[in-house]
Short mmCIF file of C-alpha atoms and ligand atoms in Angstrom, two decimals:
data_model
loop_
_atom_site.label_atom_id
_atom_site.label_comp_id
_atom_site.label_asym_id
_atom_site.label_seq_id
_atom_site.Cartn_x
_atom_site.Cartn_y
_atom_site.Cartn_z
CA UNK A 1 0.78 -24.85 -29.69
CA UNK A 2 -0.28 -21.30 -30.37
CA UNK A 3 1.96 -18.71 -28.27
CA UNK A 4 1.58 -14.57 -28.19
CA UNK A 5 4.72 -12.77 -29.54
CA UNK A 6 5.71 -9.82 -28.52
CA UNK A 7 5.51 -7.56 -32.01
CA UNK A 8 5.45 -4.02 -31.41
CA UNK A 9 6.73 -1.29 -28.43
CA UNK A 10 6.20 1.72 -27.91
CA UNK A 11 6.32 4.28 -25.51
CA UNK A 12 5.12 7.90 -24.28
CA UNK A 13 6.51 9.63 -21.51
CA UNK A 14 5.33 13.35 -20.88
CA UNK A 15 7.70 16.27 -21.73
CA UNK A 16 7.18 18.17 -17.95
CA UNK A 17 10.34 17.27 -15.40
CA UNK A 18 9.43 17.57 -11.96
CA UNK A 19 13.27 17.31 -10.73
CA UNK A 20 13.73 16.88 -6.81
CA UNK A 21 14.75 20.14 -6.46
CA UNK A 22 11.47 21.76 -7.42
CA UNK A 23 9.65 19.48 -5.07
CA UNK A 24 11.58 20.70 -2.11
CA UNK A 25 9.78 24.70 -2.92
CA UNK A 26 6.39 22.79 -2.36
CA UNK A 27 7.28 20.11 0.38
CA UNK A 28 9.70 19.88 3.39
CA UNK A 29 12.56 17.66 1.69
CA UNK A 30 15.51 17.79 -0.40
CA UNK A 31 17.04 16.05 -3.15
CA UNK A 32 19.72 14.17 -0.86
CA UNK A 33 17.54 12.41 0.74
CA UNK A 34 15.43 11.32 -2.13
CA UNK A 35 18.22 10.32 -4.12
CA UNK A 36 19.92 8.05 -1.17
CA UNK A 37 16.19 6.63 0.06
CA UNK A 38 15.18 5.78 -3.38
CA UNK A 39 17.26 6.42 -6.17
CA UNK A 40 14.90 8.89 -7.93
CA UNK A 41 16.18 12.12 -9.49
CA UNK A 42 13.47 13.48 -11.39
CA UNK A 43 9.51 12.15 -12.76
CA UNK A 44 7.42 13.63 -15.75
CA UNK A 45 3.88 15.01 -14.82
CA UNK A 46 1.39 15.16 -17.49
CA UNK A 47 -0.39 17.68 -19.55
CA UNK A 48 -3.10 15.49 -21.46
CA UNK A 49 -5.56 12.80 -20.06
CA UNK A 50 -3.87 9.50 -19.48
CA UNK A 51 -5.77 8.05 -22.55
CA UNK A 52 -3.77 10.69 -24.79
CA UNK A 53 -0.63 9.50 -23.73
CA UNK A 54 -1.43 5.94 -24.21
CA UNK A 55 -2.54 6.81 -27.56
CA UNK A 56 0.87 7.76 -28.87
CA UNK A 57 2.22 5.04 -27.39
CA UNK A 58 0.02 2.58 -28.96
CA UNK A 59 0.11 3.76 -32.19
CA UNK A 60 4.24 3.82 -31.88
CA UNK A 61 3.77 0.03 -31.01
CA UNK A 62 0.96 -0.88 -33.64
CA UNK A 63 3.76 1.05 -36.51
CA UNK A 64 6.71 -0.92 -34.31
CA UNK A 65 4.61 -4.63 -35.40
CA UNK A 66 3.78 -3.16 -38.71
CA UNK A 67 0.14 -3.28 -38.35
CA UNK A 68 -2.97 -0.88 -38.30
CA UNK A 69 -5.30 -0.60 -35.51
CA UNK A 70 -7.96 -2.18 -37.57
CA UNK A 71 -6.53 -5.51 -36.65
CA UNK A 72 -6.24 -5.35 -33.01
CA UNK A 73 -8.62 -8.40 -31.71
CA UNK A 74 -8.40 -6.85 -28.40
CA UNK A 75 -7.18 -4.07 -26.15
CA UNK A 76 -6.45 -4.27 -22.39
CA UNK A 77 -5.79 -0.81 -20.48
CA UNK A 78 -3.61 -1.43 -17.52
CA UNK A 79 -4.11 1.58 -15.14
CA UNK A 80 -5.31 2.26 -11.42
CA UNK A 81 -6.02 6.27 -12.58
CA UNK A 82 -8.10 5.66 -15.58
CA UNK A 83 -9.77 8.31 -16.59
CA UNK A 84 -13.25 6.55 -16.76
CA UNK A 85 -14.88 4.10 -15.22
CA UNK A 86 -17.88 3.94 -17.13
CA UNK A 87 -17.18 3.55 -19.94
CA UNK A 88 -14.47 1.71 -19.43
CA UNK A 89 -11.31 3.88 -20.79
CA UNK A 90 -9.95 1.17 -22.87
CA UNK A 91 -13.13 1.38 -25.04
CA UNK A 92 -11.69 5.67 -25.32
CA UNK A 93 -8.58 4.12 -26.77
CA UNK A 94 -10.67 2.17 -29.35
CA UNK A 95 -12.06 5.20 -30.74
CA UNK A 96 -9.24 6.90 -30.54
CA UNK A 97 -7.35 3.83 -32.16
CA UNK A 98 -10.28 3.24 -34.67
CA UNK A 99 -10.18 -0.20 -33.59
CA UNK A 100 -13.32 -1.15 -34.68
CA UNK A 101 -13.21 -4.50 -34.08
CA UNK A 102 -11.34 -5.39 -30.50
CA UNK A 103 -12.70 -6.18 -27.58
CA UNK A 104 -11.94 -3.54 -25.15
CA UNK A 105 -11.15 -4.08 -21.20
CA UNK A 106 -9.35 -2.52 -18.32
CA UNK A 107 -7.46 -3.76 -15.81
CA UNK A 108 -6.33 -2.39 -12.16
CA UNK A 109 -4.16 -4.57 -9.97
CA UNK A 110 -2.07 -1.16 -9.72
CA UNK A 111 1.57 -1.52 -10.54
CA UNK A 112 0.81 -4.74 -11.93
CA UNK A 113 -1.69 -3.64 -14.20
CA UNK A 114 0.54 -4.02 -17.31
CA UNK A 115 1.62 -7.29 -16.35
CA UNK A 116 -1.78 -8.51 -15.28
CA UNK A 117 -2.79 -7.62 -18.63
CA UNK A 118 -0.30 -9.28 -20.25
CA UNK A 119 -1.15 -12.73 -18.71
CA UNK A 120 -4.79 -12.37 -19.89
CA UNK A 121 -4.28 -11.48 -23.31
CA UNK A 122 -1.25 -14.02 -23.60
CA UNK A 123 -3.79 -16.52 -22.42
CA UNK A 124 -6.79 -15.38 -25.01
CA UNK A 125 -4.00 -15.90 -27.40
CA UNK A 126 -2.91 -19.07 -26.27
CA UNK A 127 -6.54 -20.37 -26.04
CA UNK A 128 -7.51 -19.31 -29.50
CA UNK A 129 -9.90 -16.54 -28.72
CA UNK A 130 -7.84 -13.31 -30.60
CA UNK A 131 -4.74 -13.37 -32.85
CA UNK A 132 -4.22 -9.97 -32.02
CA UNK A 133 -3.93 -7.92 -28.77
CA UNK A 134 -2.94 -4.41 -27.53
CA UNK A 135 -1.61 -4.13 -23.79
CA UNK A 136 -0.84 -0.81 -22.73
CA UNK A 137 0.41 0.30 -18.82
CA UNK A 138 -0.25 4.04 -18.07
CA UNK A 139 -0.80 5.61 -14.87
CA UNK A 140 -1.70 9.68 -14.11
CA UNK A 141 -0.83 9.44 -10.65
CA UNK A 142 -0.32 13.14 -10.51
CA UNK A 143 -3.71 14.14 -10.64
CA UNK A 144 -4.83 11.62 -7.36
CA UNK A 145 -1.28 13.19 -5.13
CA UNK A 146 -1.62 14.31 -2.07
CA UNK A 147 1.09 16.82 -2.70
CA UNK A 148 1.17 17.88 0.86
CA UNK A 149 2.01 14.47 1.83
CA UNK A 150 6.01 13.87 1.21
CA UNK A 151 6.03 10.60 2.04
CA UNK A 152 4.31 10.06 -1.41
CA UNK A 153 4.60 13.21 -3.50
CA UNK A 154 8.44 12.15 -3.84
CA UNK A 155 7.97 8.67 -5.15
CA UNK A 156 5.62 8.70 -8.42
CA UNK A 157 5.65 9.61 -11.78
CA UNK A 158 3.09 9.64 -15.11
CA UNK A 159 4.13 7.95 -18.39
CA UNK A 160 2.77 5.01 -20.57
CA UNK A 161 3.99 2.13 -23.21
CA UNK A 162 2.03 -0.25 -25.09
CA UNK A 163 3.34 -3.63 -26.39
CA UNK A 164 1.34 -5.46 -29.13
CA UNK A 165 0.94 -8.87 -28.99
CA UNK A 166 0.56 -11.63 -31.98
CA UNK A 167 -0.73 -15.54 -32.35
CA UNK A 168 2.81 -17.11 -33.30
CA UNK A 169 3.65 -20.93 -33.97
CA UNK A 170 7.29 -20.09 -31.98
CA UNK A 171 7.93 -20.33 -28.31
CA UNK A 172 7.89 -16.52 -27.53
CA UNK A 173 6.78 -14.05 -25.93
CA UNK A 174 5.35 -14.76 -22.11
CA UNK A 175 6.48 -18.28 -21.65
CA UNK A 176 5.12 -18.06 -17.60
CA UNK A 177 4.31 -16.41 -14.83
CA UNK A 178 3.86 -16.16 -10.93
CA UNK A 179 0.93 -14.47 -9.86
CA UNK A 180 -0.07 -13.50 -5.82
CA UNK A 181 -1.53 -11.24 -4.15
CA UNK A 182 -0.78 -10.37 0.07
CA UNK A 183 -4.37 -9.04 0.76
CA UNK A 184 -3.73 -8.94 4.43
CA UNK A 185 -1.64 -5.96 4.29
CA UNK A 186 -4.50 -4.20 1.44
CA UNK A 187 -4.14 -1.49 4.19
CA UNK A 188 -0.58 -0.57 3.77
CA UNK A 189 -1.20 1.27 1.02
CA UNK A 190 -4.92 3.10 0.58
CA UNK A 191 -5.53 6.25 -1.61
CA UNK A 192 -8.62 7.76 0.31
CA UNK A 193 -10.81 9.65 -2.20
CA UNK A 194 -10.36 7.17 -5.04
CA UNK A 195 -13.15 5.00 -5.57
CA UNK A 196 -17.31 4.59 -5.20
CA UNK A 197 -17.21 4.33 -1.19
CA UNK A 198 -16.44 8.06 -1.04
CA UNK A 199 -19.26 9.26 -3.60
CA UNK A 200 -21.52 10.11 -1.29
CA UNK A 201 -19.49 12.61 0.29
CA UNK A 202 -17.95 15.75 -0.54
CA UNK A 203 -14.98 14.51 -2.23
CA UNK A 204 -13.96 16.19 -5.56
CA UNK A 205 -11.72 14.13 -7.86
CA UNK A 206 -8.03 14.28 -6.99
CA UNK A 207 -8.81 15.67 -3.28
CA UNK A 208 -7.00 12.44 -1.69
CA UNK A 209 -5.40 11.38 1.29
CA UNK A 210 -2.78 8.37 1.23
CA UNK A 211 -2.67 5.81 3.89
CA UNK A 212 0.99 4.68 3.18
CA UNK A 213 3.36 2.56 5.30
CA UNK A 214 6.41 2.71 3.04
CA UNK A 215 8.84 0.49 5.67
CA UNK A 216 5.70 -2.36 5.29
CA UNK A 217 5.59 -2.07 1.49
CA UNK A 218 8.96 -1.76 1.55
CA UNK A 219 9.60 -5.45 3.17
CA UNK A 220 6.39 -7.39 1.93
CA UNK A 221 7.84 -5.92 -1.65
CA UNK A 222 11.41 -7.53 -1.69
CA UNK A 223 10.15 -11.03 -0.13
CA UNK A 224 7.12 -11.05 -2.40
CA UNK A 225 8.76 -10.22 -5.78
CA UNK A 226 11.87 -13.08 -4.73
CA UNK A 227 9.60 -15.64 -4.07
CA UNK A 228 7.59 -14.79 -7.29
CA UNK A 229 10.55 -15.03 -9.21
CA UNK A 230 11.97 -18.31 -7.81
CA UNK A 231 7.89 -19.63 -7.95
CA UNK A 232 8.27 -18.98 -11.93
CA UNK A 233 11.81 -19.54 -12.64
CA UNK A 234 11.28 -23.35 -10.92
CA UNK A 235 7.75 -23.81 -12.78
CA UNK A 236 9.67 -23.12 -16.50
CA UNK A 237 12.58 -25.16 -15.54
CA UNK A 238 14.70 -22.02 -15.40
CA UNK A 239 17.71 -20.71 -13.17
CA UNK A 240 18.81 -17.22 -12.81
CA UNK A 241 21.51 -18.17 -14.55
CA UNK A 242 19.37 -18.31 -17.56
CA UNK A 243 17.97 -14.68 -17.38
CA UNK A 244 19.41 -12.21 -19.54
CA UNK A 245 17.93 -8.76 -18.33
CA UNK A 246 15.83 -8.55 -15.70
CA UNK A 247 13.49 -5.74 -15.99
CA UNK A 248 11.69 -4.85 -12.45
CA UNK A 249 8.68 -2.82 -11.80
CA UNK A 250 11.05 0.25 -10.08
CA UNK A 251 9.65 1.90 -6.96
CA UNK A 252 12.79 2.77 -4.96
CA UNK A 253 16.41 1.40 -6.23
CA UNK A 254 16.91 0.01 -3.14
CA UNK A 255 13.99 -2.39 -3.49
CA UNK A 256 15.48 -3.52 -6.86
CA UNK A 257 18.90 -4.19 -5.43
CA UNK A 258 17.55 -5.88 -2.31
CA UNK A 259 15.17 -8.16 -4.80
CA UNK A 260 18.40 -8.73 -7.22
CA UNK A 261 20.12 -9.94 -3.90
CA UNK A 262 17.67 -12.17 -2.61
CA UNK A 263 17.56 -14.26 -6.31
CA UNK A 264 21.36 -13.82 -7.35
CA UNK A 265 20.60 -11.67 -9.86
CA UNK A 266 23.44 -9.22 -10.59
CA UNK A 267 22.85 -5.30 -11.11
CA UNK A 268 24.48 -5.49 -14.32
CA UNK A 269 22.18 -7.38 -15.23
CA UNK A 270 18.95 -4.96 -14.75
CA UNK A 271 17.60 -2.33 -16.36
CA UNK A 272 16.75 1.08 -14.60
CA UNK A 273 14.66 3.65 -15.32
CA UNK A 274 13.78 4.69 -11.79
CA UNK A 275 16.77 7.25 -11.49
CA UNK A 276 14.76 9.83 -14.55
CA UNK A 277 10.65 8.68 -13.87
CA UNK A 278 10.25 7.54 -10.58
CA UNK A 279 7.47 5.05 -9.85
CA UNK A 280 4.63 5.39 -12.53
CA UNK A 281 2.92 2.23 -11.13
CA UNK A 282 1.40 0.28 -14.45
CA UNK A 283 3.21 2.11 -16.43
CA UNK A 284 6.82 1.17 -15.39
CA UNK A 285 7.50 -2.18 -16.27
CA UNK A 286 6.47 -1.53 -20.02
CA UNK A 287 8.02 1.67 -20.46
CA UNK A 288 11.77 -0.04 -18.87
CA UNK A 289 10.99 -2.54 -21.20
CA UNK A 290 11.16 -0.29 -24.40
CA UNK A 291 13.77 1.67 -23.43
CA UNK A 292 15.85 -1.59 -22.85
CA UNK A 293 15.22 -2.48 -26.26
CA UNK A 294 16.21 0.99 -27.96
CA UNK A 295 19.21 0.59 -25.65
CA UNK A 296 20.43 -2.29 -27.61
CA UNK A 297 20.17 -4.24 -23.88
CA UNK A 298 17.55 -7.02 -25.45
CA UNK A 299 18.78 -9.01 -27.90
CA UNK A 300 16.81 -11.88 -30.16
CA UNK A 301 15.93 -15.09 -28.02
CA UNK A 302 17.18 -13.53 -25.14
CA UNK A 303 14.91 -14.10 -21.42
CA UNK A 304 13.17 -11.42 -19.28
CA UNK A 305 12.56 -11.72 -15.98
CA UNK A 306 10.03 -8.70 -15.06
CA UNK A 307 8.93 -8.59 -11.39
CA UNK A 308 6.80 -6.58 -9.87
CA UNK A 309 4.10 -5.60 -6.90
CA UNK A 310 1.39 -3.08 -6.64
CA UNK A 311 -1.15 -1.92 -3.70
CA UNK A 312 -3.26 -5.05 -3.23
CA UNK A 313 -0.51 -5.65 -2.54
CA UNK A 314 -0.18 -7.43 -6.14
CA UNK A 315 2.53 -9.54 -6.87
CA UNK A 316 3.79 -11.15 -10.09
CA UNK A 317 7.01 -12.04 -11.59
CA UNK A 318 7.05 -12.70 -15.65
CA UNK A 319 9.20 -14.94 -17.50
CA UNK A 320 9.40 -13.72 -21.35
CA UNK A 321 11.16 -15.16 -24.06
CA UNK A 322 12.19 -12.45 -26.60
CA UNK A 323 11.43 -13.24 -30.22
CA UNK A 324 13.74 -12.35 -33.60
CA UNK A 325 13.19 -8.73 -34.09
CA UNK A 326 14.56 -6.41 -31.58
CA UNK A 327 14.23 -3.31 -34.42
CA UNK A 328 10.45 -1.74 -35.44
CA UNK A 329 8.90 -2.53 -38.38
CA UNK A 330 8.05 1.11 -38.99
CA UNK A 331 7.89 4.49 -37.02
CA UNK A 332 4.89 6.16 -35.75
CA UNK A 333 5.07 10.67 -36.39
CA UNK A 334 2.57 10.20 -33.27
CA UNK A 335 3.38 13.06 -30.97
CA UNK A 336 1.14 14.84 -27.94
CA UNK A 337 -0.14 18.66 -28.02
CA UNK A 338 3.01 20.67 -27.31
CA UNK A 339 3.02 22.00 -23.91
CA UNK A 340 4.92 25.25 -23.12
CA UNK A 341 4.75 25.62 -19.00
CA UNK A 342 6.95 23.36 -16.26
CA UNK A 343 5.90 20.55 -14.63
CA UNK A 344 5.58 22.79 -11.64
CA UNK A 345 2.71 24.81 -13.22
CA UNK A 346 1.05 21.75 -13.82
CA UNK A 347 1.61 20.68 -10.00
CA UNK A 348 0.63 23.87 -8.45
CA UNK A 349 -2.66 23.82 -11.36
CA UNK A 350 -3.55 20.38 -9.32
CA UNK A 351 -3.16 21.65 -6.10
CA UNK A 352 -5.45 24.84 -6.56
CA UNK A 353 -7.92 22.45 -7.81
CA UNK A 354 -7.94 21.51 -3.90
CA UNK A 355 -9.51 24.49 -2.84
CA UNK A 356 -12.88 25.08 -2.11
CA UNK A 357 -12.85 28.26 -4.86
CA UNK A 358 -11.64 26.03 -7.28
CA UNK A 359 -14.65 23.17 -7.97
CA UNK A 360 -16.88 23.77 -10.42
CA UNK A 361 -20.50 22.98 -10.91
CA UNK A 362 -21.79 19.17 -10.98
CA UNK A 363 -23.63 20.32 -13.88
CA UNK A 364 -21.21 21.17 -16.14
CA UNK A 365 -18.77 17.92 -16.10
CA UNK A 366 -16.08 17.97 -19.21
CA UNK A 367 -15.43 15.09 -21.17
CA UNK A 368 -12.28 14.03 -19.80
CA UNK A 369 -11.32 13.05 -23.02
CA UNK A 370 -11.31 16.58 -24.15
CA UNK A 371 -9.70 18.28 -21.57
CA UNK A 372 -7.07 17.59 -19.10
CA UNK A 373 -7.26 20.91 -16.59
CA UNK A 374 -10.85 20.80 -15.95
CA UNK A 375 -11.61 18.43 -13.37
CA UNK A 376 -15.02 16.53 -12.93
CA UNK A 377 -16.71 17.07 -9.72
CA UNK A 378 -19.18 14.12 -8.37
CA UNK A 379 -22.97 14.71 -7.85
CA UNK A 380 -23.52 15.38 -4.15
N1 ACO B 401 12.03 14.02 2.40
C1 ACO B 401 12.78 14.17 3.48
N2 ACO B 401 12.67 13.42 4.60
C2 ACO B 401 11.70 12.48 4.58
C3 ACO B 401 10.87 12.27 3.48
C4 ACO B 401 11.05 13.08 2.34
N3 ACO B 401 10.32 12.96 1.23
N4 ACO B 401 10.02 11.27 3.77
C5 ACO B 401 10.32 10.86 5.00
N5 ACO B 401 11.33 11.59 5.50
C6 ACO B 401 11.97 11.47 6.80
C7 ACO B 401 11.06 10.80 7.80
O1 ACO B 401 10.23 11.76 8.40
C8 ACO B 401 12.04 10.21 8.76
O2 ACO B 401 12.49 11.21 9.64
P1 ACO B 401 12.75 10.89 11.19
O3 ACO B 401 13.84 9.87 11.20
O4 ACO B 401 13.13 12.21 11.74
O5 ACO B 401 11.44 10.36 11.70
C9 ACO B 401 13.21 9.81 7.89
O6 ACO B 401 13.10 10.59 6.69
C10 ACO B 401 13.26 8.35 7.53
O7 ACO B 401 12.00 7.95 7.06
P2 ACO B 401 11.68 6.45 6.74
O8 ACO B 401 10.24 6.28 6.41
O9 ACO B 401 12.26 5.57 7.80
O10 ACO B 401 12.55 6.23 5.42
P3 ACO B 401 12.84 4.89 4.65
O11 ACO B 401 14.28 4.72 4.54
O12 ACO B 401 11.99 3.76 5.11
O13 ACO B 401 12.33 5.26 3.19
C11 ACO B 401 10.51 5.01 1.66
C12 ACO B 401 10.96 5.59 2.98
C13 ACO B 401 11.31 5.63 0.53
C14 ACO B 401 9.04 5.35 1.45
C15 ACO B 401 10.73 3.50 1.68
O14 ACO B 401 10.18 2.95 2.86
C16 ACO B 401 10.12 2.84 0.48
O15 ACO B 401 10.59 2.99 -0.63
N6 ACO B 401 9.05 2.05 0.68
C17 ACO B 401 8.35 1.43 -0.40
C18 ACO B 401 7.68 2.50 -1.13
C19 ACO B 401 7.02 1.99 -2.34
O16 ACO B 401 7.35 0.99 -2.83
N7 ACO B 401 6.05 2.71 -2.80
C20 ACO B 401 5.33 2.34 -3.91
C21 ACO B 401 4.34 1.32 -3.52
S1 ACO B 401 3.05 1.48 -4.50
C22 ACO B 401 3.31 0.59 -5.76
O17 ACO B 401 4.34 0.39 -6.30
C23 ACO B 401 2.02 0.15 -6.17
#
């Protein structure tokens, strides 16, 4: 039986810090209470299109395998803030990439994303369709803020990682999965502005409102990434006695500890990023994933347990089986434009966007692959 190894990993976080303390001289709050209700500290905001970060990422996982882009069968581009639609942005990567040959496909199930793209190109794998596959989780969250709104301005985060995926006659890689999805409470968690139904009106691109019920999310969260876990861990014959790191999508600490409770999974046992990025929806899970391997915390044969939920409200939980290799091939010198202001310029740059003064013409639209601080306005 085929399987898809994990081969390559890399990551791309961008070099702006929003720290807690300089969101409480834009928005009524303080870094007490973040820190206590969620465990964050601090989140990067970016400087270049999403597809830019992913780009360094992916080529530090394609040098990580050892393999150029020109042998990627396929690429799928987790994200819920990609910066097209049409095209799709995973076919910008390509190009980018010059990976002339893969298939190219997005993905949204929001923080899921990565891991919803893992399952279908583990699968393509599996089935014999590509050899070869390139899953990448990236979100630019910052850009569709309401960053009046405190309930959610504290919480998320940008970044992105890619992982590279190879056919492989060894039992690696993602050995199963639980996947679910709680449509009934869709509404908890709404970002107004994002999407065709508000086209017609005068909405400009990152002018959003967010219908959020974080105490909802909050409880639908824990119970839905437990019973995901126990759903897969039963299905592959597995105990939590088994896992060896378990590596959750992070969207408030206490979330993770409640989850670890609920399945007997000790803290010692988990890997957190949440503390220095926050929540960057698709992006999470694969970035905590990288940084546990450079931090010596996954070893060869060793198993991952990676759950996770999303607005949808998505729910998964991943069972991976680590191969040999826990050290890259090569190194990528991949590294994004400098960028000299704070992440508080780059805040303040998407707020004035907000105002009426601010929009530009319909007829002169950027590529949004070229630039980052000019923001596309829809037809009226
Ligand atoms: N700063 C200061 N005070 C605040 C803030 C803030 N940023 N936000 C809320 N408060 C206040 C509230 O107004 C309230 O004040 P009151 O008691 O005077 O009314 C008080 O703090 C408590 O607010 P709660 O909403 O009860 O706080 P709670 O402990 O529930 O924490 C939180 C809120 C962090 C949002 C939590 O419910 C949570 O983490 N929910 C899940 C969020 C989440 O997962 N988001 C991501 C989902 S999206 C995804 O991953 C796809």
């Amino acid at each position: 039986m085929t399987h898809a190894a994990i081969t390559g990993w890399g990551k791309c976080l961008p070099p702006a810090t929003l720290t807690n303390a300089d969101l409480a001289t834009i928005i009524d709050t303080n870094d007490d209470w973040i820190v206590q209700r969620t465990g964050i500290r601090e989140r990067r905001i970016t400087h270049v299109p999403a597809v830019q970060l992913t780009h360094v990422a992916a080529q530090r996982a394609l040098a990580c395998a050892g393999i150029e882009a020109g042998q990627l069968d396929l690429i799928v581009y987790g994200s819920c803030s990609a910066d097209e639609a049409v095209p799709n942005t995973a076919s910008g990567l390509q190009v980018l990439l010059g990976a002339k040959r893969a298939a190219a496909y997005d993905i949204n199930t929001a923080c899921t994303s990565f891991l919803y793209g893992l399952s279908t190109a583990t699968a393509l794998i599996k089935t014999g369709v590509v050899r070869t596959a390139l899953v990448v989780g990236v979100e630019y969250i910052s850009q569709y803020m309401d960053w009046s709104n405190r309930n959610v301005a504290v919480l998320f985060g940008d970044g992105a990682a890619a992982v590279v995926l190879q056919a492989s006659d060894r039992e690696e890689g993602l050995i199963g999965e639980a996947l679910g999805c709680i449509a009934d409470a869709r509404q908890t968690l709404r970002v107004r502005g994002m999407g065709a139904v508000y086209g017609n009106r005068d909405v400009m691109l990152g002018d959003t409102q967010w219908d959020f019920d974080g105490q909802e999310i909050f409880k639908r969260a824990v119970h839905g990434m437990s019973e995901a876990s126990n759903t897969v861990l039963a299905k592959c014959g597995k105990t939590i006695a088994d896992i060896d790191l378990l590596v959750p999508h992070q969207a408030n600490l206490r979330i993770i500890e409640a989850v670890g409770k609920r399945i007997g999974a000790s803290m010692d046992r988990t890997f957190l990023t949440v503390h220095k990025y926050g929540n960057m929806s698709a992006a999470t899970v694969p970035v905590a994933l990288v940084e546990a391997i450079e931090a010596g915390r996954v070893q060869p044969g060793n198993l991952l347990l990676m759950p996770a939920f999303g607005a949808g409200l998505t729910l998964c939980s991943h069972l991976v089986r680590w191969g040999e290799r826990v050290t890259p091939i090569a190194t990528s010198d991949a590294e994004l434009p400098p960028f000299e202001g704070t992440a508080l310029d780059l805040v303040g740059a998407l707020r004035a966007k907000k105002e009426p003064a601010g929009r530009s013409a319909a007829g002169s639209l950027p590529s949004p692959l070229a630039s980052s601080l000019m923001v596309p306005v829809l037809p009226r």
